[in-house]
Tab-separated table of C-alpha atoms in Angstrom:
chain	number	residue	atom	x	y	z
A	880	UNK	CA	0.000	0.000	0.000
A	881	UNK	CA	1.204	3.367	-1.223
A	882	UNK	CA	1.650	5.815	1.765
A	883	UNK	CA	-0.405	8.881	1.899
A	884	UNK	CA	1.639	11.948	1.281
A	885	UNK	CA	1.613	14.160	4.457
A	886	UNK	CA	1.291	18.108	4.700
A	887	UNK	CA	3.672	20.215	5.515
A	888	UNK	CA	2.699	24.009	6.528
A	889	UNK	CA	5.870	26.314	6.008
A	890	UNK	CA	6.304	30.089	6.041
A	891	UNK	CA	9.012	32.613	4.330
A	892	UNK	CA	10.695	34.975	5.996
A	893	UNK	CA	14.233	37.274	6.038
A	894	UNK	CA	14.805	40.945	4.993
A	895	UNK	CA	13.684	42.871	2.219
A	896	UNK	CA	15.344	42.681	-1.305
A	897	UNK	CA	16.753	38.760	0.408
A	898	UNK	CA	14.750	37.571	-2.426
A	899	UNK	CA	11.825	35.779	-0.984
A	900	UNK	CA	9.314	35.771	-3.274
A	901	UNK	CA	11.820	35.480	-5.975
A	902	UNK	CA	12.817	32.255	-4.313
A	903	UNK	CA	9.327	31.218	-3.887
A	904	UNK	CA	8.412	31.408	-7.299
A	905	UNK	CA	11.511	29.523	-8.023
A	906	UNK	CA	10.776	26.829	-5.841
A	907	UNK	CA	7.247	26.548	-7.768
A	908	UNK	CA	8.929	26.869	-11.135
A	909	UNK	CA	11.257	24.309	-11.043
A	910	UNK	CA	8.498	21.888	-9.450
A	911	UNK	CA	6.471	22.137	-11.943
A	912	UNK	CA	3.659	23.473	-9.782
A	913	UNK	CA	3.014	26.278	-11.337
A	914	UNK	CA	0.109	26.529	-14.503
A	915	UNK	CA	1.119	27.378	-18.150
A	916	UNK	CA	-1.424	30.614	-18.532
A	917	UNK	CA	0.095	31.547	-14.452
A	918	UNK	CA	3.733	31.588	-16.181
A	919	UNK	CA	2.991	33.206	-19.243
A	920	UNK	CA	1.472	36.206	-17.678
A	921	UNK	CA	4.467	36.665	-15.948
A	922	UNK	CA	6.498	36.236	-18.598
A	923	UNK	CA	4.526	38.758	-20.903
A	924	UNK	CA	5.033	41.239	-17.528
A	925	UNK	CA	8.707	40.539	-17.715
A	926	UNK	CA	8.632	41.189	-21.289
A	927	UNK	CA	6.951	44.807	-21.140
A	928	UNK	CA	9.441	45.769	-18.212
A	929	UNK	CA	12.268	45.313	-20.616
A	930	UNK	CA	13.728	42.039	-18.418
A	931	UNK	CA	15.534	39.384	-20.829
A	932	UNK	CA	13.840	36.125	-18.179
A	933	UNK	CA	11.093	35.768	-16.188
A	934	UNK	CA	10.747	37.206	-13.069
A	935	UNK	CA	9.495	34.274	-11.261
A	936	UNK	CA	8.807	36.942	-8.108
A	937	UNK	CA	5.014	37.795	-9.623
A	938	UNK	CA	3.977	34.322	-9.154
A	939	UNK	CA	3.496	35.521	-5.457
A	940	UNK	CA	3.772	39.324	-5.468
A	941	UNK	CA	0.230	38.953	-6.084
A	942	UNK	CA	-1.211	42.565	-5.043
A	943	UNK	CA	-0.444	46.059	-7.363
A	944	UNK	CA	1.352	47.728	-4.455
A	945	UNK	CA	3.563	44.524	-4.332
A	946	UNK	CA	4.552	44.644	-8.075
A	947	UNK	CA	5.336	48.859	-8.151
A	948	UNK	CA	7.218	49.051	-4.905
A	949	UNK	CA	8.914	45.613	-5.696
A	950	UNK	CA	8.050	44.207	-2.214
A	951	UNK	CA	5.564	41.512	-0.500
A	952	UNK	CA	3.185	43.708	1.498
A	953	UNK	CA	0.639	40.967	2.580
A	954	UNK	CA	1.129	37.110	3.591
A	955	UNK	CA	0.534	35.218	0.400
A	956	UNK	CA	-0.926	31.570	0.482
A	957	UNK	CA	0.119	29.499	-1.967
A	958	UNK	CA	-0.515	25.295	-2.560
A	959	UNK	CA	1.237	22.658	-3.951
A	960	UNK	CA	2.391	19.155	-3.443
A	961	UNK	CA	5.084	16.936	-5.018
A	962	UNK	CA	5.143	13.078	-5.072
A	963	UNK	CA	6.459	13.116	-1.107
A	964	UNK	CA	4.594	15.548	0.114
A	965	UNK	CA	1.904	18.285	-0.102
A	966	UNK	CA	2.739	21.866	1.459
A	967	UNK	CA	1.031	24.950	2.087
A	968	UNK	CA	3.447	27.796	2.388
A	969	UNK	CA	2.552	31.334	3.624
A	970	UNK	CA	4.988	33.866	1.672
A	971	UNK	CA	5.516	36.388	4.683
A	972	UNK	CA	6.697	40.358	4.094
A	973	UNK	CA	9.940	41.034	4.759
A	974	UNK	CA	10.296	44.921	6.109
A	975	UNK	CA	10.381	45.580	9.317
A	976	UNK	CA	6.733	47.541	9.271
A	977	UNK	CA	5.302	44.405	8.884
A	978	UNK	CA	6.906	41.312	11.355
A	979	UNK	CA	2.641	41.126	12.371
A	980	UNK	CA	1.894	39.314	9.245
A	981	UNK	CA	5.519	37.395	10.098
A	982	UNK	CA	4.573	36.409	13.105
A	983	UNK	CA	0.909	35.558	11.584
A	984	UNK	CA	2.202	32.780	9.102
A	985	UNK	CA	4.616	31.703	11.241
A	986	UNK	CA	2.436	31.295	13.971
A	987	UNK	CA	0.692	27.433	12.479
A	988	UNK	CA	3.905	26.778	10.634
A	989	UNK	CA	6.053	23.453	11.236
A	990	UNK	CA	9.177	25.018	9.894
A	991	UNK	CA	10.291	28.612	8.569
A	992	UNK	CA	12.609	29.374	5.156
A	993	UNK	CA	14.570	32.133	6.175
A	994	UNK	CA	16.633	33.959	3.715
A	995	UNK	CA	20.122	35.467	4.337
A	996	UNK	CA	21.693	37.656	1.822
A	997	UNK	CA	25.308	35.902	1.204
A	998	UNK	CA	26.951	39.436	0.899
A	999	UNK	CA	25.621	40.969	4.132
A	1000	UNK	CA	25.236	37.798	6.214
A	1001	UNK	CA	23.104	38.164	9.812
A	1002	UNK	CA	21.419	41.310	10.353
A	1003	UNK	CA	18.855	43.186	12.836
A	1004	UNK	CA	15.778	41.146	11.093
A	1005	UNK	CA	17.432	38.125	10.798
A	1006	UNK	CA	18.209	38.163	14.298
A	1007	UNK	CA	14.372	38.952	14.503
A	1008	UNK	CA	12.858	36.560	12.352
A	1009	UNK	CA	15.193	33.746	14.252
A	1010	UNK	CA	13.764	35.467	17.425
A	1011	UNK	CA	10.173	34.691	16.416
A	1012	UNK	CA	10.105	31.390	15.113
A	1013	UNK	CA	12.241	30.387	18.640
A	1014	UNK	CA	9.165	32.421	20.165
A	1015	UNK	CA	6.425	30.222	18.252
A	1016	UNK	CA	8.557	27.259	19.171
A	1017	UNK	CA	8.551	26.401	15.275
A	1018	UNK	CA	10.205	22.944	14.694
A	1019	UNK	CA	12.514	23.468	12.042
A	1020	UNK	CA	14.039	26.571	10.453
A	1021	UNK	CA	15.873	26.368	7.479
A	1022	UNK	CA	18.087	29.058	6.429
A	1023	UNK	CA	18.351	29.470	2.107
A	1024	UNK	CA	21.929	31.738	2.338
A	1025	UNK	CA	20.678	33.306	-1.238
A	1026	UNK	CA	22.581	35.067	-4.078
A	1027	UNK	CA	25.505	32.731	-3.499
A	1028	UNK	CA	25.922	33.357	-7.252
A	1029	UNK	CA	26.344	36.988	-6.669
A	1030	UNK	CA	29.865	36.079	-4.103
A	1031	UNK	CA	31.259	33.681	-7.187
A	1032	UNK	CA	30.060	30.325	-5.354
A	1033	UNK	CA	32.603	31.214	-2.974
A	1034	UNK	CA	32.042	28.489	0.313
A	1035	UNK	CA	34.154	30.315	2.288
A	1036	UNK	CA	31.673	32.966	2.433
A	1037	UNK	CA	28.792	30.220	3.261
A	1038	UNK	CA	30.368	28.844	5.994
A	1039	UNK	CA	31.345	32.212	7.460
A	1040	UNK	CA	27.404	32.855	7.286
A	1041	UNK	CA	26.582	29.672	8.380
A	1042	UNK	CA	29.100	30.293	11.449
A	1043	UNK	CA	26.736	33.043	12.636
A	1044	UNK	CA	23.267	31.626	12.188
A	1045	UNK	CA	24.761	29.154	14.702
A	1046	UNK	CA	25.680	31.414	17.035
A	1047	UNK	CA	22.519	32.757	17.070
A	1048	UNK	CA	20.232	29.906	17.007
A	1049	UNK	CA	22.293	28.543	20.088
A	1050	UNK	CA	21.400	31.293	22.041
A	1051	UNK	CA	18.008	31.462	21.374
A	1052	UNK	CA	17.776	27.705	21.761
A	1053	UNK	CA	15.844	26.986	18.533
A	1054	UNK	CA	16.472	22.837	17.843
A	1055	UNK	CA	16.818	22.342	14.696
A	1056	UNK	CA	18.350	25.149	12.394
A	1057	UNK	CA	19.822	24.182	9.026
A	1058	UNK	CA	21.666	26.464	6.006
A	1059	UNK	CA	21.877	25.458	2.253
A	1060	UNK	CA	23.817	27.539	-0.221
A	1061	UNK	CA	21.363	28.968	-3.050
A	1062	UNK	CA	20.359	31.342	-5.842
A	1063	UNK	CA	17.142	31.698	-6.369
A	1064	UNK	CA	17.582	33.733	-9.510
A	1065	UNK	CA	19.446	31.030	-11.732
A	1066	UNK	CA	17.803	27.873	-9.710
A	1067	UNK	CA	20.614	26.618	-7.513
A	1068	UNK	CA	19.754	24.042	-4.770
A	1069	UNK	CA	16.589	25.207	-4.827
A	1070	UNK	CA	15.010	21.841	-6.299
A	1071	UNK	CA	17.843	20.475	-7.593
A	1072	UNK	CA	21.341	20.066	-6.558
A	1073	UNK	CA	24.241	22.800	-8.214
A	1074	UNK	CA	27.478	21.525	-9.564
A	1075	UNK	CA	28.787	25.030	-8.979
A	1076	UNK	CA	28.811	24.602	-5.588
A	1077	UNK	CA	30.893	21.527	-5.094
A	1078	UNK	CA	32.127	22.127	-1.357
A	1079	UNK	CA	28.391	21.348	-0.544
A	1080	UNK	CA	27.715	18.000	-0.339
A	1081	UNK	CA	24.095	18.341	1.684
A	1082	UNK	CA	20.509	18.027	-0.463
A	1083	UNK	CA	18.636	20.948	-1.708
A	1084	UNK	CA	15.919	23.695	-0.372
A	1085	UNK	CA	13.016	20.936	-1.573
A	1086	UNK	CA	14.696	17.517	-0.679
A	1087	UNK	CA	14.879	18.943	3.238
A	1088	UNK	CA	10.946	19.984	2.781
A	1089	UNK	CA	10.344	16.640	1.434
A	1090	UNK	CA	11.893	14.589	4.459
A	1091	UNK	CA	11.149	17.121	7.472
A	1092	UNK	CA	9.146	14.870	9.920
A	1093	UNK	CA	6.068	16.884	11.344
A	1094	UNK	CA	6.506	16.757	14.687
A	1095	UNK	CA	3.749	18.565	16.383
A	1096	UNK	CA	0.886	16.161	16.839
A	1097	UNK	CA	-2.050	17.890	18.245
A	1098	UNK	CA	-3.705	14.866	18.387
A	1099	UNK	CA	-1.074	13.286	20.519
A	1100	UNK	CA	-1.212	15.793	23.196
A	1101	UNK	CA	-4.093	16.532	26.195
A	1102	UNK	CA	-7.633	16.282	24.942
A	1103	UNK	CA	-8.649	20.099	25.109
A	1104	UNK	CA	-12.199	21.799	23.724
A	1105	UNK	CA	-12.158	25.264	23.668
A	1106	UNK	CA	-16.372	25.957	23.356
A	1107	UNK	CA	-17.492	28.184	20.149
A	1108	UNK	CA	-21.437	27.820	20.462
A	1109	UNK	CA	-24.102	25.922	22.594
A	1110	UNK	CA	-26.564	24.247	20.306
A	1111	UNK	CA	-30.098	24.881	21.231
A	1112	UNK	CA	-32.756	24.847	19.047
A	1113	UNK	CA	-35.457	23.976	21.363
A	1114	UNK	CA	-38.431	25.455	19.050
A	1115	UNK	CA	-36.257	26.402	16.033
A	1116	UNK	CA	-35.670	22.934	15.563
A	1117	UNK	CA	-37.383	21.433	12.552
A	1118	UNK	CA	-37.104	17.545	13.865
A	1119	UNK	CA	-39.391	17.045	16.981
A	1120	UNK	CA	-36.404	14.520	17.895
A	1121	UNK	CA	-34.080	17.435	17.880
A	1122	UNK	CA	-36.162	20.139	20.151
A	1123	UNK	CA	-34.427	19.114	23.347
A	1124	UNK	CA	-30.808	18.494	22.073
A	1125	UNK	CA	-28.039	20.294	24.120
A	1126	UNK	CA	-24.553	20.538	22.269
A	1127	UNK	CA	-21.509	21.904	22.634
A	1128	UNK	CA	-19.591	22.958	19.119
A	1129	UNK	CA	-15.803	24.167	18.303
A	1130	UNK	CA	-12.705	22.843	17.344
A	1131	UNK	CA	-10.719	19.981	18.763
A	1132	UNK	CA	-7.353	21.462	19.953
A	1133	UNK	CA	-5.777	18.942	21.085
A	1134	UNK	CA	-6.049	15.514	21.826
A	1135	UNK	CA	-8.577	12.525	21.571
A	1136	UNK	CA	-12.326	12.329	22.799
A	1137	UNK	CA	-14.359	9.264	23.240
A	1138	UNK	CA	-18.217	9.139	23.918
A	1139	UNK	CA	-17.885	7.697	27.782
A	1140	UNK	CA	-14.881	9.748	28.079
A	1141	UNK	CA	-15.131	11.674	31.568
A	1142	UNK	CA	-14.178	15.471	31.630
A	1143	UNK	CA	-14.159	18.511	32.970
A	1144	UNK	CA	-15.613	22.155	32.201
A	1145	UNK	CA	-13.591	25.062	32.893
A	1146	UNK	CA	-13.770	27.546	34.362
A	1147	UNK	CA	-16.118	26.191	36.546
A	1148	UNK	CA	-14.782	22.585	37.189
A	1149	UNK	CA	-18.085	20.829	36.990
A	1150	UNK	CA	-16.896	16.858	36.062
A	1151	UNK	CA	-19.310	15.054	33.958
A	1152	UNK	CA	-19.259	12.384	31.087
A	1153	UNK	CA	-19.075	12.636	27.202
A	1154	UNK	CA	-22.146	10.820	25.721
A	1155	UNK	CA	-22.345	11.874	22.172
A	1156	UNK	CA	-19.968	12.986	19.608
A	1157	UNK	CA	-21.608	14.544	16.575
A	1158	UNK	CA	-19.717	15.353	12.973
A	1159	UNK	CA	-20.848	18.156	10.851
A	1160	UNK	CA	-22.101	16.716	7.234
A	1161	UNK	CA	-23.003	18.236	4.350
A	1162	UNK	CA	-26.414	18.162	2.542
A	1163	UNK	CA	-27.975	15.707	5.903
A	1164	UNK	CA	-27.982	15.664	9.675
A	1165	UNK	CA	-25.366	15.406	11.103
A	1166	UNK	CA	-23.594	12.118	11.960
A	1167	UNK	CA	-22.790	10.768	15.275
A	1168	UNK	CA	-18.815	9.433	15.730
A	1169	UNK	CA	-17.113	7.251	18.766
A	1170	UNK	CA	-14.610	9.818	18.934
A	1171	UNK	CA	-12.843	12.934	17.573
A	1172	UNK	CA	-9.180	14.203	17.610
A	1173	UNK	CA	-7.337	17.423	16.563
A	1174	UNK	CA	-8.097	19.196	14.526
A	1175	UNK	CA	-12.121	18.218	14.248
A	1176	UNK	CA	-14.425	20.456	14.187
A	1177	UNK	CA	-18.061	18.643	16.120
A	1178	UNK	CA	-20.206	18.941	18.426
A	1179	UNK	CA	-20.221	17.572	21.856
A	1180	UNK	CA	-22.771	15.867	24.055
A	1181	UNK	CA	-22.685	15.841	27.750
A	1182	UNK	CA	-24.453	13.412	30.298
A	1183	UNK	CA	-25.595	16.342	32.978
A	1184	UNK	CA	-27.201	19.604	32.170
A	1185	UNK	CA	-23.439	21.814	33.703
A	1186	UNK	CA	-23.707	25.345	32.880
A	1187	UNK	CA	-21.546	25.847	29.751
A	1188	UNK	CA	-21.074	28.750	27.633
A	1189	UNK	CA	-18.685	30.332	24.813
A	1190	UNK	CA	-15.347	30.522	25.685
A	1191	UNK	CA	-15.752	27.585	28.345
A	1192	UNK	CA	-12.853	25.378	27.895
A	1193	UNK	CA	-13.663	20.992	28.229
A	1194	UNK	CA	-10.672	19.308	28.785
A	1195	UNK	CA	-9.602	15.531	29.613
A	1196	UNK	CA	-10.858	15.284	33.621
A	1197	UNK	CA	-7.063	13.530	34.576
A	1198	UNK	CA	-5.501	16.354	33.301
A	1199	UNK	CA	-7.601	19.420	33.292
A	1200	UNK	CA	-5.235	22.584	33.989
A	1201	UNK	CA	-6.262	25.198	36.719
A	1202	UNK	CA	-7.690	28.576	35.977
A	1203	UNK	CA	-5.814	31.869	36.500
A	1204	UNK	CA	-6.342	35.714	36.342
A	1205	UNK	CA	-2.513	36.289	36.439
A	1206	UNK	CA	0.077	35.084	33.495
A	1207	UNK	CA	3.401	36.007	32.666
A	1208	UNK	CA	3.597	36.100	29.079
A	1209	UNK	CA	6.136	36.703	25.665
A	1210	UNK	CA	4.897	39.011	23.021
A	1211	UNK	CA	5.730	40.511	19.968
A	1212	UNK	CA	4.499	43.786	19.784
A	1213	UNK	CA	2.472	45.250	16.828
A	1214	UNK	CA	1.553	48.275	17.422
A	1215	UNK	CA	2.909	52.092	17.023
A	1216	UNK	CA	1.699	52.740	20.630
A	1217	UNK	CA	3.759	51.672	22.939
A	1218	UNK	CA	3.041	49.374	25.560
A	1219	UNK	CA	3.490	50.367	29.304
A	1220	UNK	CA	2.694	49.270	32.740
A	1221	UNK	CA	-1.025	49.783	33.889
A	1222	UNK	CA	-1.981	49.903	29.688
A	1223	UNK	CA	-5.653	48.128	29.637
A	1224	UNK	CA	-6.031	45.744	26.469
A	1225	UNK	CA	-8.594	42.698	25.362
A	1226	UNK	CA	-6.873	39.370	25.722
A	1227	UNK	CA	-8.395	36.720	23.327
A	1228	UNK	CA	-7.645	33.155	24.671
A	1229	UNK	CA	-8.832	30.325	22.370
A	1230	UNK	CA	-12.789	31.392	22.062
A	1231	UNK	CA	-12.852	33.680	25.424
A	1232	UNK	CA	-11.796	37.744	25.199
A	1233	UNK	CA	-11.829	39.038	28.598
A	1234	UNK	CA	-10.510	42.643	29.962
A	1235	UNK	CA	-6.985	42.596	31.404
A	1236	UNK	CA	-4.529	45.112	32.705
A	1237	UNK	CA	-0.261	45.131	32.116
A	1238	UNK	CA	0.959	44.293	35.442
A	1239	UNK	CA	4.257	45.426	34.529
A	1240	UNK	CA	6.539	45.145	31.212
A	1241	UNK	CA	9.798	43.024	32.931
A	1242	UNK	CA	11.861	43.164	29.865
A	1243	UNK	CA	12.718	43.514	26.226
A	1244	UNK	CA	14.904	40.814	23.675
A	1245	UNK	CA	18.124	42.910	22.863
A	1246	UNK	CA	18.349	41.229	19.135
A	1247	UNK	CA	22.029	42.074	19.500
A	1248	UNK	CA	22.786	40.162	22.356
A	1249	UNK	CA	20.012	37.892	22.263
A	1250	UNK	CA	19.545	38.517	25.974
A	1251	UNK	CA	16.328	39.548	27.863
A	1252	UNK	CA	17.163	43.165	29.244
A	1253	UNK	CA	15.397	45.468	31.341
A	1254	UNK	CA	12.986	47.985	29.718
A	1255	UNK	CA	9.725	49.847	30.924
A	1256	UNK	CA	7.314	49.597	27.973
A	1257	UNK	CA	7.670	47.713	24.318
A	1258	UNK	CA	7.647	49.507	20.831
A	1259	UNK	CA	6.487	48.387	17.640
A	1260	UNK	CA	8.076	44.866	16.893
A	1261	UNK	CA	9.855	44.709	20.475
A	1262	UNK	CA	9.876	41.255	21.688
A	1263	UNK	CA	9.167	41.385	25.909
A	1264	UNK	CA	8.457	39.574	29.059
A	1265	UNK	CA	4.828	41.086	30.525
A	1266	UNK	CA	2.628	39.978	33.437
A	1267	UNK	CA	-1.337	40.491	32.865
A	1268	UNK	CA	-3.937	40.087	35.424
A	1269	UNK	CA	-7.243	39.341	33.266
A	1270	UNK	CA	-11.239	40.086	34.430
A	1271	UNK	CA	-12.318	36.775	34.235
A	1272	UNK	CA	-10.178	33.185	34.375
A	1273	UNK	CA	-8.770	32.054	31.358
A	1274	UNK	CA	-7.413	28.312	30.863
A	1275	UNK	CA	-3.981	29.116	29.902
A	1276	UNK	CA	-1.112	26.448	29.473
A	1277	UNK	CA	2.342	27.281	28.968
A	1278	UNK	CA	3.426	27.748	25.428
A	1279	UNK	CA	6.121	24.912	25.643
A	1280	UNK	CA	3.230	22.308	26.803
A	1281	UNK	CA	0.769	23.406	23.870
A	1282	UNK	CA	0.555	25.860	21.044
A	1283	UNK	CA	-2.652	25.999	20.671
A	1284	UNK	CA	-3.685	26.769	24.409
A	1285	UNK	CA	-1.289	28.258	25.393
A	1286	UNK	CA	-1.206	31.278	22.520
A	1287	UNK	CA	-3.483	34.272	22.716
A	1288	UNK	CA	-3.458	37.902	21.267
A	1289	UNK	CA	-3.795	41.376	22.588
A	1290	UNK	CA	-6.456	43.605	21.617
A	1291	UNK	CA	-7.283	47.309	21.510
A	1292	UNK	CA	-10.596	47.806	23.313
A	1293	UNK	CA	-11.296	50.814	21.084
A	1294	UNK	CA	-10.752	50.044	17.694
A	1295	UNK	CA	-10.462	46.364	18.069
A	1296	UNK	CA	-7.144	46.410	16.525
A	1297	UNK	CA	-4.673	43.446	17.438
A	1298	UNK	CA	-1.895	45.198	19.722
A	1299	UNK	CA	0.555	41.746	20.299
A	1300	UNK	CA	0.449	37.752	20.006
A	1301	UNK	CA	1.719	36.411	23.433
A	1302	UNK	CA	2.675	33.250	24.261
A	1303	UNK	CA	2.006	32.194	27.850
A	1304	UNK	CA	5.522	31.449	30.239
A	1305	UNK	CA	4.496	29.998	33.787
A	1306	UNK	CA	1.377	31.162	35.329
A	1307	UNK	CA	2.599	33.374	38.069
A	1308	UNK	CA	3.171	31.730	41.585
A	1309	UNK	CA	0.486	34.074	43.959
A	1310	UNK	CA	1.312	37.848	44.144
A	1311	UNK	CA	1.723	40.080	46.955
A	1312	UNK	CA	0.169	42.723	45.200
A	1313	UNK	CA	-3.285	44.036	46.616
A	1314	UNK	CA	-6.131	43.865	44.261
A	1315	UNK	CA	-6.611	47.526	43.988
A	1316	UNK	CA	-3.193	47.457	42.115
A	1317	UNK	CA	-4.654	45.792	39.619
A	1318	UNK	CA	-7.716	47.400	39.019
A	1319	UNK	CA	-9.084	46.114	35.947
């Protein structure tokens, strides 16, 4: 039996004019994933700018902006699959002004393509970019060291790079970091391997895609429900049957759930049983299951009539966490206000937004020394520690345990604008501060 190709979510990222989206398109060029009227609109662009090739950079440039400024503004999506593997890569911006939409599609990714120019080696973003996907806890980064062509295929130069992605990625404690020699422009370990550069003897950009084992299993982690809507049709319902049914819908986070399986409902840590698992289907009712695992989305049926609403959290009764008003968090801030002590945001936790207040800002990442450093409030794209005391309890994990729990974001209560994505450290140990400190 032929094995079933598995997906593989990865996301761009590196500074501007690094040549992402030129090595994107490459990388869908030379695959042969990209669609004969797709490549000759490009090519009849290239033409009318006076270019002698194709600039394989529109494939994903996609917007007008993107094509006159010469830059990726927005995250582009793009699909395709070879005979090991399917992948869905987000194409990320690359200026500063917009690490948000960085930190947006590397946020689900299981490994990041970061681009180094050969010529100018590790800079400020790069430092950045290795800073976030060690933030996100992404498995795998690899790092395309591109216009190798433009230092003569010189491997002394690669390995000098190489050298100080290292350096960094040790200090920031990211697993798994990995740098291939290439030039996207003329096609150079990109899919297949160059004969120009002979002093590199590892596979190319695609081959590592092809082989990276997926490693984050939410199905092999805690079972965890975060609640989107109670079903109730009571007299809506058009079945008589149906008038009394009770159900809880949203997304599997993590985990497995089995009808008989007992759990809990947080925040209020009422323990009751599962005794009906029901599956979305289209065109017909919907169809009971014996269980469900991450990523479903069903609905859930419980044995006693607990008070459950949205942004309730039902999670595996042997392992359900505790609730907490106070977390110490990472975030990446997004916004051109800063953030300071006593600031008053929206914190949206899986399908809960409560009120909370900034405790205090204890830090900031110095991207130079890769070292947490004191600092009273964060500017745009400043990576700091935080503590926030929230309005209501919110089932937080740590980040490390769970990405999916234990991620939230940061809202601005007035224009509803997203201010940070946080990642939850350990929730904090008591506090000696009285509650009028914390006056939400």
């Amino acid at each position: 039996m032929t094995a079933q190709p598995t997906l593989l979510r990865l996301a761009t990222a590196g500074s501007v004019d690094d040549g992402k989206s030129t090595l994107v398109g490459r990388l869908l060029h030379d695959s042969k994933s990209v669609l004969a009227d797709q490549l000759d609109a490009v090519e009849r662009v290239s033409r009318d700018r006076g270019l002698a090739t194709a600039d394989l950079a529109l494939l994903t440039d996609g917007l007008r902006a993107e094509r006159e400024q010469g830059i990726t503004i927005d995250v582009a999506y793009r699909y395709f699959a070879t005979a090991e593997r399917s992948f869905i890569l987000a194409d990320c911006p690359g200026h500063v002004q917009y690490t948000r939409n960085t930190v947006t599609g590397a946020s689900t990714a299981d490994a990041v393509v970061l681009l180094v120019d050969a010529r100018k080696g590790v800079l400020e973003q790069t430092r950045r970019h290795l800073a976030v996907a060690a933030l996100l806890r992404v498995p795998h980064v690899i790092v395309a060291v591109n216009k190798i062509d433009l230092v003569g295929f010189d491997g002394d130069v690669f390995t000098r790079v190489r050298d100080q992605l290292a350096d960094v990625a040790r200090e920031l404690g990211l697993p798994d970091v990995r740098a291939i020699p290439v030039s996207a422009l003329e096609g150079d370990n990109v899919v297949d391997r160059s004969s120009r550069t002979d002093w590199y003897d590892g596979p190319s950009l695609l081959e590592v895609l092809e082989t990276l084992p997926v490693a984050d299993d939410p199905a092999a982690e805690e079972f965890r429900f975060p609640v989107q809507v109670v079903l109730r049709p009571q007299g809506a319902a058009r079945d008589e049957a149906q008038r009394e049914y009770r159900g809880y819908a949203g997304q599997v986070a993590s985990g497995v759930v089995r009808v008989g399986d007992e759990v809990t409902v947080l925040p209020s840590g009422r323990r009751t049983r599962v005794v009906g698992i029901d599956a979305p289907q289209l065109g017909g009712p919907g169809r009971e299951l014996d269980e469900a695992f991450a990523p479903m989305s069903v609905a859930l049926r419980l044995a006693d009539e607990v008070d459950v609403a949205r942004g309730d959290l039902i999670a595996a009764a042997a392992s359900a966490p505790e609730p907490t008003r106070d977390l110490v968090a990472t975030v990446c801030w997004l916004s051109d206000v800063p953030l300071s002590k006593r600031g008053r945001v929206l914190l949206k936790h899986t399908t809960r937004t409560t009120r909370a207040i900034v405790g205090s800002v204890d830090g900031v990442l110095d991207l130079d020394q890769v070292t947490i450093v004191g600092a009273e409030d964060l500017g745009l794209n400043d990576i700091g520690r935080i503590r926030l005391r929230t309005a209501d309890p919110v089932v937080a994990e740590p980040y490390s345990t769970s990405r999916r729990t234990g991620a939230f974001l940061l809202i601005d209560p007035q224009s509803g604008a997203t201010l940070a994505a946080g990642m939850v450290g350990d929730p904090l140990a008591g506090d000696s501060r009285r509650d009028d400190e914390w006056d939400i």
